[in-house]
PDB file of C-alpha atoms and ligand atoms in Angstrom:
ATOM      1  CA  MET V  58      13.670  29.465-103.334  1.00 40.00           C
ATOM      2  CA  GLN V  59      11.247  26.583-103.026  1.00 44.00           C
ATOM      3  CA  THR V  60       8.409  28.874-104.054  1.00 40.00           C
ATOM      4  CA  VAL V  61      10.340  30.193-107.049  1.00 42.00           C
ATOM      5  CA  LEU V  62      11.148  26.642-108.050  1.00 42.00           C
ATOM      6  CA  ALA V  63       7.504  25.618-107.682  1.00 41.00           C
ATOM      7  CA  ILE V  64       6.365  28.527-109.841  1.00 42.00           C
ATOM      8  CA  LEU V  65       8.939  27.696-112.511  1.00 42.00           C
ATOM      9  CA  LEU V  66       7.892  24.064-112.429  1.00 41.00           C
ATOM     10  CA  SER V  67       4.232  25.013-112.580  1.00 41.00           C
ATOM     11  CA  LEU V  68       4.900  27.138-115.669  1.00 41.00           C
ATOM     12  CA  ALA V  69       6.613  24.180-117.254  1.00 41.00           C
ATOM     13  CA  PHE V  70       4.192  21.453-116.226  1.00 40.00           C
ATOM     14  CA  GLY V  71       0.850  23.032-115.284  1.00 40.00           C
ATOM     15  CA  TRP V  72      -0.883  23.509-111.936  1.00 39.00           C
ATOM     16  CA  ALA V  73      -0.198  19.954-110.773  1.00 38.00           C
ATOM     17  CA  ALA V  74       3.368  20.878-109.853  1.00 33.00           C
ATOM     18  CA  ILE V  75       2.296  23.262-107.098  1.00 32.00           C
ATOM     19  CA  PRO V  76      -0.076  21.147-105.008  1.00 33.00           C
ATOM     20  CA  LEU V  77       2.098  18.074-105.349  1.00 34.00           C
ATOM     21  CA  ARG V  78       5.208  19.952-104.297  1.00 29.00           C
ATOM     22  CA  LEU V  79       3.822  22.144-101.540  1.00 30.00           C
ATOM     23  CA  SER V  80       1.058  19.951-100.183  1.00 34.00           C
ATOM     24  CA  PRO V  81       1.485  16.249-100.829  1.00 34.00           C
ATOM     25  CA  GLY V  82      -1.867  15.518 -99.139  1.00 36.00           C
ATOM     26  CA  PRO V  83      -2.942  12.459 -97.220  1.00 39.00           C
ATOM     27  CA  THR V  84      -2.340   9.914 -99.967  1.00 44.00           C
ATOM     28  CA  LYS V  85       0.167   7.156-100.043  1.00 45.00           C
ATOM     29  CA  SER V  86       1.516   8.036-103.486  1.00 45.00           C
ATOM     30  CA  SER V  87       4.897   9.707-103.554  1.00 44.00           C
ATOM     31  CA  ALA V  88       5.163  13.352-104.575  1.00 44.00           C
ATOM     32  CA  SER V  89       6.321  13.795-108.127  1.00 46.00           C
ATOM     33  CA  ILE V  90       6.105  16.295-110.909  1.00 51.00           C
ATOM     34  CA  VAL V  91       3.231  15.532-113.247  1.00 56.00           C
ATOM     35  CA  PRO V  92       3.753  16.688-116.833  1.00 64.00           C
ATOM     36  CA  ALA V  93       0.802  18.317-118.582  1.00 69.00           C
ATOM     37  CA  THR V  94      -0.058  15.178-120.536  1.00 79.00           C
ATOM     38  CA  THR V  95       0.301  12.661-117.734  1.00 94.00           C
ATOM     39  CA  THR V  96      -2.888  10.952-116.623  1.00 98.00           C
ATOM     40  CA  GLN V  97      -3.588  10.293-112.977  1.00 98.00           C
ATOM     41  CA  VAL V  98      -6.570   8.585-111.357  1.00 98.00           C
ATOM     42  CA  ILE V  99      -7.657   9.911-107.950  1.00 98.00           C
ATOM     43  CA  LEU V 100     -10.286   8.012-105.995  1.00 98.00           C
ATOM     44  CA  LEU V 101     -12.442  10.698-104.398  1.00 98.00           C
ATOM     45  CA  GLY V 102     -15.053   8.364-102.941  1.00 98.00           C
ATOM     46  CA  THR V 103     -14.945   4.590-102.667  1.00 98.00           C
ATOM     47  CA  GLY V 104     -18.057   4.199-100.514  1.00 97.00           C
ATOM     48  CA  THR V 105     -21.612   2.989-100.830  1.00 97.00           C
ATOM     49  CA  PRO V 106     -24.866   4.477 -99.482  1.00 96.00           C
ATOM     50  CA  PHE V 107     -23.599   3.616 -95.968  1.00 95.00           C
ATOM     51  CA  PRO V 108     -22.326   6.911 -94.482  1.00 96.00           C
ATOM     52  CA  ASP V 109     -18.827   5.722 -93.596  1.00 95.00           C
ATOM     53  CA  PRO V 110     -16.709   8.797 -92.733  1.00 95.00           C
ATOM     54  CA  ALA V 111     -13.643   7.125 -94.253  1.00 96.00           C
ATOM     55  CA  SER V 112     -15.317   6.349 -97.585  1.00 97.00           C
ATOM     56  CA  SER V 113     -17.055   9.208 -99.320  1.00 98.00           C
ATOM     57  CA  GLY V 114     -19.808   8.640-101.897  1.00 98.00           C
ATOM     58  CA  PRO V 115     -18.836   7.324-105.335  1.00 98.00           C
ATOM     59  CA  ALA V 116     -16.663   9.758-107.298  1.00 98.00           C
ATOM     60  CA  THR V 117     -13.461   9.326-109.299  1.00 98.00           C
ATOM     61  CA  ALA V 118     -11.278  12.001-110.883  1.00 98.00           C
ATOM     62  CA  VAL V 119      -9.273  11.345-114.013  1.00 98.00           C
ATOM     63  CA  VAL V 120      -6.716  14.129-114.163  1.00 98.00           C
ATOM     64  CA  VAL V 121      -4.882  14.797-117.416  1.00 97.00           C
ATOM     65  CA  GLY V 122      -2.309  17.512-116.826  1.00 95.00           C
ATOM     66  CA  ARG V 123      -4.493  20.258-115.322  1.00 93.00           C
ATOM     67  CA  ARG V 124      -7.744  18.923-116.798  1.00 97.00           C
ATOM     68  CA  VAL V 125     -10.171  17.203-114.404  1.00 98.00           C
ATOM     69  CA  LEU V 126     -12.789  14.758-115.634  1.00 98.00           C
ATOM     70  CA  LEU V 127     -15.114  13.624-112.888  1.00 98.00           C
ATOM     71  CA  PHE V 128     -17.021  10.355-112.786  1.00 99.00           C
ATOM     72  CA  ASP V 129     -20.075  10.335-110.507  1.00 98.00           C
ATOM     73  CA  ALA V 130     -20.837  12.882-107.817  1.00 98.00           C
ATOM     74  CA  GLY V 131     -21.589  11.021-104.608  1.00 98.00           C
ATOM     75  CA  PRO V 132     -22.034  12.822-101.295  1.00 98.00           C
ATOM     76  CA  GLY V 133     -18.834  14.505-100.129  1.00 98.00           C
ATOM     77  CA  VAL V 134     -17.469  15.086-103.625  1.00 98.00           C
ATOM     78  CA  MET V 135     -16.638  18.787-103.143  1.00 98.00           C
ATOM     79  CA  ARG V 136     -14.715  18.175 -99.948  1.00 98.00           C
ATOM     80  CA  ARG V 137     -12.793  15.324-101.507  1.00 98.00           C
ATOM     81  CA  LEU V 138     -11.917  17.471-104.546  1.00 98.00           C
ATOM     82  CA  LYS V 139     -10.466  20.013-102.147  1.00 98.00           C
ATOM     83  CA  ALA V 140      -8.653  17.327-100.141  1.00 98.00           C
ATOM     84  CA  ALA V 141      -7.102  16.066-103.381  1.00 98.00           C
ATOM     85  CA  ASN V 142      -5.884  19.593-104.246  1.00 97.00           C
ATOM     86  CA  LEU V 143      -8.071  19.631-107.340  1.00 98.00           C
ATOM     87  CA  PRO V 144      -9.911  22.730-108.575  1.00 97.00           C
ATOM     88  CA  ILE V 145     -13.204  23.453-106.777  1.00 97.00           C
ATOM     89  CA  SER V 146     -14.558  25.795-109.429  1.00 97.00           C
ATOM     90  CA  GLY V 147     -15.946  22.957-111.546  1.00 97.00           C
ATOM     91  CA  PRO V 148     -14.521  20.053-113.569  1.00 98.00           C
ATOM     92  CA  GLU V 149     -13.910  20.053-117.318  1.00 98.00           C
ATOM     93  CA  ALA V 150     -16.758  17.552-117.561  1.00 98.00           C
ATOM     94  CA  LEU V 151     -18.875  15.324-115.328  1.00 98.00           C
ATOM     95  CA  PHE V 152     -19.974  11.808-116.268  1.00 99.00           C
ATOM     96  CA  ILE V 153     -22.746  10.102-114.307  1.00 99.00           C
ATOM     97  CA  THR V 154     -22.921   6.302-114.407  1.00 98.00           C
ATOM     98  CA  HIS V 155     -26.552   6.047-113.292  1.00 98.00           C
ATOM     99  CA  LEU V 156     -29.064   7.993-111.262  1.00 98.00           C
ATOM    100  CA  HIS V 157     -28.961   6.081-107.964  1.00 98.00           C
ATOM    101  CA  SER V 158     -28.796   8.587-105.111  1.00 98.00           C
ATOM    102  CA  ASP V 159     -25.447   7.392-103.762  1.00 98.00           C
ATOM    103  CA  HIS V 160     -23.873   8.402-107.104  1.00 98.00           C
ATOM    104  CA  THR V 161     -25.655  11.741-107.446  1.00 98.00           C
ATOM    105  CA  LEU V 162     -26.235  13.221-103.970  1.00 98.00           C
ATOM    106  CA  GLY V 163     -23.192  15.440-104.463  1.00 98.00           C
ATOM    107  CA  TYR V 164     -24.444  16.715-107.834  1.00 98.00           C
ATOM    108  CA  ALA V 165     -26.257  19.743-106.399  1.00 98.00           C
ATOM    109  CA  ASP V 166     -23.174  20.461-104.267  1.00 98.00           C
ATOM    110  CA  LEU V 167     -20.948  20.292-107.338  1.00 98.00           C
ATOM    111  CA  ILE V 168     -23.235  22.558-109.383  1.00 98.00           C
ATOM    112  CA  LEU V 169     -23.842  25.191-106.720  1.00 98.00           C
ATOM    113  CA  THR V 170     -20.622  25.199-104.706  1.00 98.00           C
ATOM    114  CA  SER V 171     -18.430  25.383-107.824  1.00 98.00           C
ATOM    115  CA  TRP V 172     -20.459  28.485-108.750  1.00 97.00           C
ATOM    116  CA  VAL V 173     -19.896  30.011-105.318  1.00 96.00           C
ATOM    117  CA  MET V 174     -16.200  29.131-105.779  1.00 96.00           C
ATOM    118  CA  ARG V 175     -16.111  31.398-108.858  1.00 95.00           C
ATOM    119  CA  ARG V 176     -17.318  29.207-111.684  1.00 96.00           C
ATOM    120  CA  ARG V 177     -18.533  31.416-114.508  1.00 95.00           C
ATOM    121  CA  ALA V 178     -19.372  29.054-117.367  1.00 96.00           C
ATOM    122  CA  PRO V 179     -21.370  25.839-117.695  1.00 98.00           C
ATOM    123  CA  PHE V 180     -19.550  22.504-117.658  1.00 98.00           C
ATOM    124  CA  PRO V 181     -20.953  19.567-119.630  1.00 98.00           C
ATOM    125  CA  VAL V 182     -22.612  16.707-117.778  1.00 98.00           C
ATOM    126  CA  TYR V 183     -23.124  13.324-119.438  1.00 98.00           C
ATOM    127  CA  GLY V 184     -25.400  10.592-118.159  1.00 98.00           C
ATOM    128  CA  PRO V 185     -28.478   8.464-118.689  1.00 98.00           C
ATOM    129  CA  PRO V 186     -31.943   9.642-119.695  1.00 98.00           C
ATOM    130  CA  GLY V 187     -33.544  11.257-116.647  1.00 98.00           C
ATOM    131  CA  LEU V 188     -30.422  13.345-115.948  1.00 98.00           C
ATOM    132  CA  ARG V 189     -31.987  16.451-117.468  1.00 98.00           C
ATOM    133  CA  ARG V 190     -35.089  16.107-115.307  1.00 98.00           C
ATOM    134  CA  MET V 191     -32.954  15.544-112.202  1.00 98.00           C
ATOM    135  CA  THR V 192     -30.854  18.628-113.025  1.00 98.00           C
ATOM    136  CA  ASN V 193     -33.903  20.826-113.594  1.00 98.00           C
ATOM    137  CA  HIS V 194     -35.501  19.606-110.340  1.00 98.00           C
ATOM    138  CA  LEU V 195     -32.310  20.295-108.378  1.00 98.00           C
ATOM    139  CA  LEU V 196     -32.077  23.812-109.783  1.00 98.00           C
ATOM    140  CA  ALA V 197     -35.773  24.334-108.960  1.00 98.00           C
ATOM    141  CA  ALA V 198     -35.179  23.061-105.421  1.00 98.00           C
ATOM    142  CA  TYR V 199     -32.425  25.646-104.962  1.00 98.00           C
ATOM    143  CA  SER V 200     -34.187  28.459-106.821  1.00 98.00           C
ATOM    144  CA  GLU V 201     -34.473  30.588-103.666  1.00 97.00           C
ATOM    145  CA  ASP V 202     -30.743  30.222-103.038  1.00 96.00           C
ATOM    146  CA  ILE V 203     -29.936  31.056-106.658  1.00 96.00           C
ATOM    147  CA  HIS V 204     -32.210  34.094-106.521  1.00 95.00           C
ATOM    148  CA  ILE V 205     -30.564  35.466-103.385  1.00 95.00           C
ATOM    149  CA  ARG V 206     -27.050  34.834-104.670  1.00 95.00           C
ATOM    150  CA  GLU V 207     -27.781  36.565-107.975  1.00 94.00           C
ATOM    151  CA  ASN V 208     -29.734  39.480-106.534  1.00 93.00           C
ATOM    152  CA  GLY V 209     -28.372  39.949-103.016  1.00 89.00           C
ATOM    153  CA  LEU V 210     -25.005  41.220-101.935  1.00 88.00           C
ATOM    154  CA  GLU V 211     -23.121  38.055-102.913  1.00 83.00           C
ATOM    155  CA  PRO V 212     -20.958  38.536-105.988  1.00 79.00           C
ATOM    156  CA  GLU V 213     -21.967  35.397-107.894  1.00 87.00           C
ATOM    157  CA  ALA V 214     -21.933  35.630-111.692  1.00 89.00           C
ATOM    158  CA  THR V 215     -25.437  35.678-113.127  1.00 92.00           C
ATOM    159  CA  GLY V 216     -26.240  32.264-114.608  1.00 94.00           C
ATOM    160  CA  GLY V 217     -22.846  30.893-113.560  1.00 95.00           C
ATOM    161  CA  TYR V 218     -24.494  27.887-111.901  1.00 97.00           C
ATOM    162  CA  ARG V 219     -25.651  26.413-115.186  1.00 98.00           C
ATOM    163  CA  VAL V 220     -24.524  23.060-116.611  1.00 98.00           C
ATOM    164  CA  ASP V 221     -24.936  21.585-120.108  1.00 98.00           C
ATOM    165  CA  VAL V 222     -26.754  18.280-119.785  1.00 98.00           C
ATOM    166  CA  HIS V 223     -26.253  15.548-122.370  1.00 98.00           C
ATOM    167  CA  GLU V 224     -28.418  12.448-122.062  1.00 98.00           C
ATOM    168  CA  ILE V 225     -26.367   9.715-123.704  1.00 98.00           C
ATOM    169  CA  ARG V 226     -26.478   6.284-125.286  1.00 97.00           C
ATOM    170  CA  ARG V 227     -23.601   3.814-125.698  1.00 97.00           C
ATOM    171  CA  GLY V 228     -20.510   4.827-127.640  1.00 98.00           C
ATOM    172  CA  VAL V 229     -18.090   7.742-127.678  1.00 98.00           C
ATOM    173  CA  VAL V 230     -19.664  10.604-125.711  1.00 98.00           C
ATOM    174  CA  TYR V 231     -16.661  12.914-125.301  1.00 98.00           C
ATOM    175  CA  ASP V 232     -13.646  13.431-127.533  1.00 98.00           C
ATOM    176  CA  LYS V 233     -11.619  16.556-126.929  1.00 97.00           C
ATOM    177  CA  ASP V 234      -7.938  17.461-127.123  1.00 96.00           C
ATOM    178  CA  GLY V 235      -6.699  13.905-126.798  1.00 96.00           C
ATOM    179  CA  VAL V 236      -9.176  12.643-124.203  1.00 97.00           C
ATOM    180  CA  ARG V 237     -11.871  10.235-125.324  1.00 98.00           C
ATOM    181  CA  VAL V 238     -14.656   8.896-123.108  1.00 98.00           C
ATOM    182  CA  THR V 239     -16.783   5.974-124.237  1.00 98.00           C
ATOM    183  CA  ALA V 240     -20.021   4.916-122.528  1.00 98.00           C
ATOM    184  CA  ILE V 241     -20.485   1.176-122.051  1.00 98.00           C
ATOM    185  CA  VAL V 242     -23.977  -0.163-121.389  1.00 98.00           C
ATOM    186  CA  VAL V 243     -24.082  -2.310-118.232  1.00 98.00           C
ATOM    187  CA  GLN V 244     -26.832  -4.165-116.383  1.00 98.00           C
ATOM    188  CA  HIS V 245     -27.710  -2.796-112.967  1.00 98.00           C
ATOM    189  CA  GLY V 246     -30.882  -4.646-111.966  1.00 97.00           C
ATOM    190  CA  ALA V 247     -34.072  -2.798-112.851  1.00 97.00           C
ATOM    191  CA  TRP V 248     -32.306   0.386-113.993  1.00 98.00           C
ATOM    192  CA  PRO V 249     -33.173   0.927-117.659  1.00 98.00           C
ATOM    193  CA  ASP V 250     -29.917   2.845-118.249  1.00 98.00           C
ATOM    194  CA  ALA V 251     -26.610   2.380-116.472  1.00 98.00           C
ATOM    195  CA  PHE V 252     -23.162   2.998-117.882  1.00 98.00           C
ATOM    196  CA  ALA V 253     -19.551   2.133-117.293  1.00 98.00           C
ATOM    197  CA  TYR V 254     -17.034   4.501-118.867  1.00 98.00           C
ATOM    198  CA  ARG V 255     -13.772   3.900-120.697  1.00 98.00           C
ATOM    199  CA  ILE V 256     -11.328   6.803-120.745  1.00 98.00           C
ATOM    200  CA  ASP V 257      -8.489   6.915-123.276  1.00 98.00           C
ATOM    201  CA  THR V 258      -5.728   9.519-123.036  1.00 97.00           C
ATOM    202  CA  ALA V 259      -2.279   9.857-124.600  1.00 96.00           C
ATOM    203  CA  ASP V 260      -0.698   7.666-121.939  1.00 96.00           C
ATOM    204  CA  ARG V 261      -3.438   5.600-120.314  1.00 98.00           C
ATOM    205  CA  SER V 262      -6.638   3.606-120.685  1.00 98.00           C
ATOM    206  CA  ILE V 263      -9.031   3.376-117.741  1.00 98.00           C
ATOM    207  CA  VAL V 264     -12.392   1.692-117.239  1.00 98.00           C
ATOM    208  CA  ILE V 265     -14.750   2.669-114.419  1.00 98.00           C
ATOM    209  CA  SER V 266     -17.514   0.111-113.965  1.00 98.00           C
ATOM    210  CA  GLY V 267     -20.123   2.169-112.129  1.00 98.00           C
ATOM    211  CA  ASP V 268     -22.665  -0.207-110.591  1.00 98.00           C
ATOM    212  CA  THR V 269     -23.203  -3.377-112.568  1.00 98.00           C
ATOM    213  CA  ARG V 270     -23.623  -7.100-112.395  1.00 98.00           C
ATOM    214  CA  PRO V 271     -21.004  -9.035-114.400  1.00 98.00           C
ATOM    215  CA  SER V 272     -21.096  -7.479-117.861  1.00 97.00           C
ATOM    216  CA  ASP V 273     -19.900  -9.053-121.115  1.00 98.00           C
ATOM    217  CA  GLU V 274     -20.007  -5.661-122.807  1.00 98.00           C
ATOM    218  CA  LEU V 275     -17.639  -4.310-120.175  1.00 98.00           C
ATOM    219  CA  VAL V 276     -15.310  -7.297-120.630  1.00 98.00           C
ATOM    220  CA  LYS V 277     -15.182  -6.585-124.362  1.00 98.00           C
ATOM    221  CA  ALA V 278     -14.621  -2.843-123.943  1.00 98.00           C
ATOM    222  CA  ALA V 279     -12.009  -3.181-121.201  1.00 98.00           C
ATOM    223  CA  GLN V 280      -9.622  -5.706-122.811  1.00 98.00           C
ATOM    224  CA  GLY V 281      -6.102  -5.132-121.499  1.00 96.00           C
ATOM    225  CA  VAL V 282      -6.761  -1.672-120.020  1.00 98.00           C
ATOM    226  CA  ASP V 283      -4.161  -0.053-117.816  1.00 98.00           C
ATOM    227  CA  ILE V 284      -6.594   0.427-114.917  1.00 98.00           C
ATOM    228  CA  LEU V 285      -9.911  -1.282-114.216  1.00 98.00           C
ATOM    229  CA  ILE V 286     -11.886   0.277-111.357  1.00 98.00           C
ATOM    230  CA  HIS V 287     -14.711  -2.091-110.497  1.00 98.00           C
ATOM    231  CA  GLU V 288     -17.455  -2.280-107.912  1.00 98.00           C
ATOM    232  CA  VAL V 289     -17.672  -5.381-105.732  1.00 98.00           C
ATOM    233  CA  TYR V 290     -19.505  -7.145-102.916  1.00 98.00           C
ATOM    234  CA  SER V 291     -18.369  -9.961-100.668  1.00 98.00           C
ATOM    235  CA  ALA V 292     -19.748 -13.307-101.889  1.00 98.00           C
ATOM    236  CA  ALA V 293     -18.796 -15.059 -98.639  1.00 98.00           C
ATOM    237  CA  ARG V 294     -20.739 -12.577 -96.506  1.00 98.00           C
ATOM    238  CA  LEU V 295     -23.892 -12.514 -98.624  1.00 97.00           C
ATOM    239  CA  LYS V 296     -26.944 -13.774 -96.790  1.00 97.00           C
ATOM    240  CA  PRO V 297     -30.529 -12.690 -96.094  1.00 97.00           C
ATOM    241  CA  GLU V 298     -30.661  -9.807 -93.634  1.00 96.00           C
ATOM    242  CA  ASP V 299     -32.887  -9.412 -90.602  1.00 95.00           C
ATOM    243  CA  ARG V 300     -34.827  -6.345 -91.695  1.00 94.00           C
ATOM    244  CA  PRO V 301     -37.911  -5.576 -93.794  1.00 95.00           C
ATOM    245  CA  GLY V 302     -37.111  -6.768 -97.320  1.00 93.00           C
ATOM    246  CA  GLY V 303     -33.902  -8.389 -96.086  1.00 96.00           C
ATOM    247  CA  GLN V 304     -34.900 -11.764 -97.550  1.00 97.00           C
ATOM    248  CA  ASP V 305     -34.394 -10.283-101.023  1.00 97.00           C
ATOM    249  CA  TRP V 306     -30.941  -8.871-100.245  1.00 97.00           C
ATOM    250  CA  PRO V 307     -28.957 -11.761-101.846  1.00 97.00           C
ATOM    251  CA  ARG V 308     -31.128 -11.648-104.966  1.00 97.00           C
ATOM    252  CA  TYR V 309     -30.742  -7.870-105.108  1.00 97.00           C
ATOM    253  CA  CYS V 310     -26.956  -8.128-104.931  1.00 97.00           C
ATOM    254  CA  ARG V 311     -26.823 -10.790-107.630  1.00 97.00           C
ATOM    255  CA  GLU V 312     -28.992  -8.784-110.026  1.00 97.00           C
ATOM    256  CA  TYR V 313     -27.466  -5.370-109.331  1.00 98.00           C
ATOM    257  CA  HIS V 314     -23.846  -5.942-108.373  1.00 98.00           C
ATOM    258  CA  THR V 315     -20.714  -8.065-108.898  1.00 98.00           C
ATOM    259  CA  SER V 316     -19.253 -10.354-106.251  1.00 98.00           C
ATOM    260  CA  ASP V 317     -15.543 -10.534-105.494  1.00 98.00           C
ATOM    261  CA  VAL V 318     -15.415 -14.060-106.951  1.00 98.00           C
ATOM    262  CA  GLU V 319     -17.249 -12.954-110.109  1.00 98.00           C
ATOM    263  CA  LEU V 320     -14.905  -9.964-110.397  1.00 98.00           C
ATOM    264  CA  GLY V 321     -11.894 -12.251-110.206  1.00 98.00           C
ATOM    265  CA  ALA V 322     -13.298 -14.266-113.118  1.00 98.00           C
ATOM    266  CA  LEU V 323     -14.012 -11.067-115.073  1.00 98.00           C
ATOM    267  CA  ALA V 324     -10.477  -9.808-114.463  1.00 98.00           C
ATOM    268  CA  VAL V 325      -9.053 -13.068-115.837  1.00 98.00           C
ATOM    269  CA  ARG V 326     -10.913 -12.341-119.080  1.00 98.00           C
ATOM    270  CA  ILE V 327     -10.045  -8.615-119.135  1.00 98.00           C
ATOM    271  CA  GLN V 328      -6.376  -8.799-118.042  1.00 98.00           C
ATOM    272  CA  PRO V 329      -6.086  -5.230-116.761  1.00 98.00           C
ATOM    273  CA  LYS V 330      -2.604  -4.058-115.781  1.00 98.00           C
ATOM    274  CA  LEU V 331      -4.119  -3.022-112.436  1.00 98.00           C
ATOM    275  CA  LEU V 332      -7.474  -3.889-110.847  1.00 98.00           C
ATOM    276  CA  ILE V 333      -8.839  -1.492-108.217  1.00 98.00           C
ATOM    277  CA  LEU V 334     -11.726  -2.560-106.000  1.00 98.00           C
ATOM    278  CA  ASP V 335     -14.223   0.245-105.513  1.00 98.00           C
ATOM    279  CA  HIS V 336     -17.758   0.781-104.119  1.00 98.00           C
ATOM    280  CA  MET V 337     -17.238  -2.169-101.796  1.00 98.00           C
ATOM    281  CA  ILE V 338     -20.363  -3.670-100.265  1.00 97.00           C
ATOM    282  CA  ARG V 339     -18.448  -5.344 -97.493  1.00 97.00           C
ATOM    283  CA  MET V 340     -21.150  -6.680 -95.156  1.00 96.00           C
ATOM    284  CA  GLY V 341     -18.307  -6.884 -92.624  1.00 96.00           C
ATOM    285  CA  ALA V 342     -15.673  -8.294 -94.974  1.00 98.00           C
ATOM    286  CA  SER V 343     -12.082  -7.107 -94.524  1.00 98.00           C
ATOM    287  CA  ASP V 344      -9.815  -6.031 -97.365  1.00 98.00           C
ATOM    288  CA  GLU V 345      -8.134  -9.428 -97.201  1.00 98.00           C
ATOM    289  CA  GLU V 346     -11.464 -11.263 -97.521  1.00 98.00           C
ATOM    290  CA  LEU V 347     -12.378  -9.252-100.610  1.00 98.00           C
ATOM    291  CA  LEU V 348      -8.954  -9.922-102.141  1.00 98.00           C
ATOM    292  CA  SER V 349      -9.185 -13.632-101.415  1.00 98.00           C
ATOM    293  CA  GLY V 350     -12.616 -13.634-103.086  1.00 98.00           C
ATOM    294  CA  VAL V 351     -11.035 -12.090-106.190  1.00 98.00           C
ATOM    295  CA  ARG V 352      -8.303 -14.725-106.097  1.00 98.00           C
ATOM    296  CA  ALA V 353     -10.931 -17.462-105.691  1.00 98.00           C
ATOM    297  CA  GLY V 354     -12.349 -16.202-108.984  1.00 98.00           C
ATOM    298  CA  GLY V 355      -9.012 -17.077-110.579  1.00 98.00           C
ATOM    299  CA  TYR V 356      -7.291 -13.682-110.713  1.00 98.00           C
ATOM    300  CA  ASN V 357      -3.770 -13.583-109.319  1.00 97.00           C
ATOM    301  CA  ASP V 358      -2.351 -10.427-110.894  1.00 97.00           C
ATOM    302  CA  ARG V 359      -2.161  -6.857-109.566  1.00 98.00           C
ATOM    303  CA  VAL V 360      -5.179  -5.901-107.488  1.00 98.00           C
ATOM    304  CA  VAL V 361      -5.636  -3.285-104.770  1.00 98.00           C
ATOM    305  CA  VAL V 362      -8.457  -2.256-102.476  1.00 98.00           C
ATOM    306  CA  GLY V 363      -9.241   1.370-103.291  1.00 98.00           C
ATOM    307  CA  LYS V 364      -9.180   3.965-100.505  1.00 98.00           C
ATOM    308  CA  ASP V 365     -10.392   7.550-100.680  1.00 98.00           C
ATOM    309  CA  LEU V 366      -7.731   9.926-102.046  1.00 98.00           C
ATOM    310  CA  ASP V 367      -5.512   7.154-103.360  1.00 98.00           C
ATOM    311  CA  LYS V 368      -3.706   8.197-106.538  1.00 98.00           C
ATOM    312  CA  PHE V 369      -2.672   5.904-109.354  1.00 98.00           C
TER     313      PHE V 369
HETATM  314 ZN1  LIG I 238     -26.502   1.788-108.155  1.00 75.87          ZN
HETATM  315 ZN1  LIG I 239     -23.992   2.560-105.930  1.00 75.87          ZN
END
């Protein structure tokens, strides 16, 4: 009876009804039926380059009904997609914030594993200049694998590994069937091109900061959004580190990233309905320390520390 009900519900509301009903997963959100137009944010990876088993590499899914838009492809992205009960045969589209390895180490996994998991057609990938070269190099690196899979006894579709790369500038980069994605130029140290993204759907507005120091352009583009997902480091814990180059660590953080106190001040100007801390460079700081840093910046409204597989 449960199965029949789930199938009926899935016909009415799309695939989301089945995984949510039959396999709630390890998240803290309550199981509910998600109509085809409802937008949900799933944090797939809230980590940094540090290989913390609890925090996968940067990746966020924006799920609209049964459509999955993916933002960044950090290491672990395929396993987190599976853990979140999302399709593993490729997203509707992938958006890369910048080409730092922690945000792209899962890109080859996403391209190749989605193919092995029965992807047949290219999906579009949007990101900064250099993305095409990276994609071509990755495909060249795996050319032996691709050759064997296409010509051996494995039943992979010929050419099914391909993606459509779009190197972008600021502005609207994706606008399809009620989902619009806008690239926001941000400053991430010496990177010539780094983007935040704003996603607008029928029921929600979301901004994902990517990696950035405090950005006026982001403040302007994010005014009053429903959800602001922003990177952060602990201001209180920032100090030179005892390692080669460690003297420059505080300067690096200030030029490339946003402190919890700075984020609090940004959030006061943005007034999101919910602020989610992401990509946390903790340097030992607890959740409570990061939150008190945000409050020290003046922000006293809704804020949560993002955890992998949280749903909003
Ligand atoms: Zn970065
Ligand atoms: Zn990063």
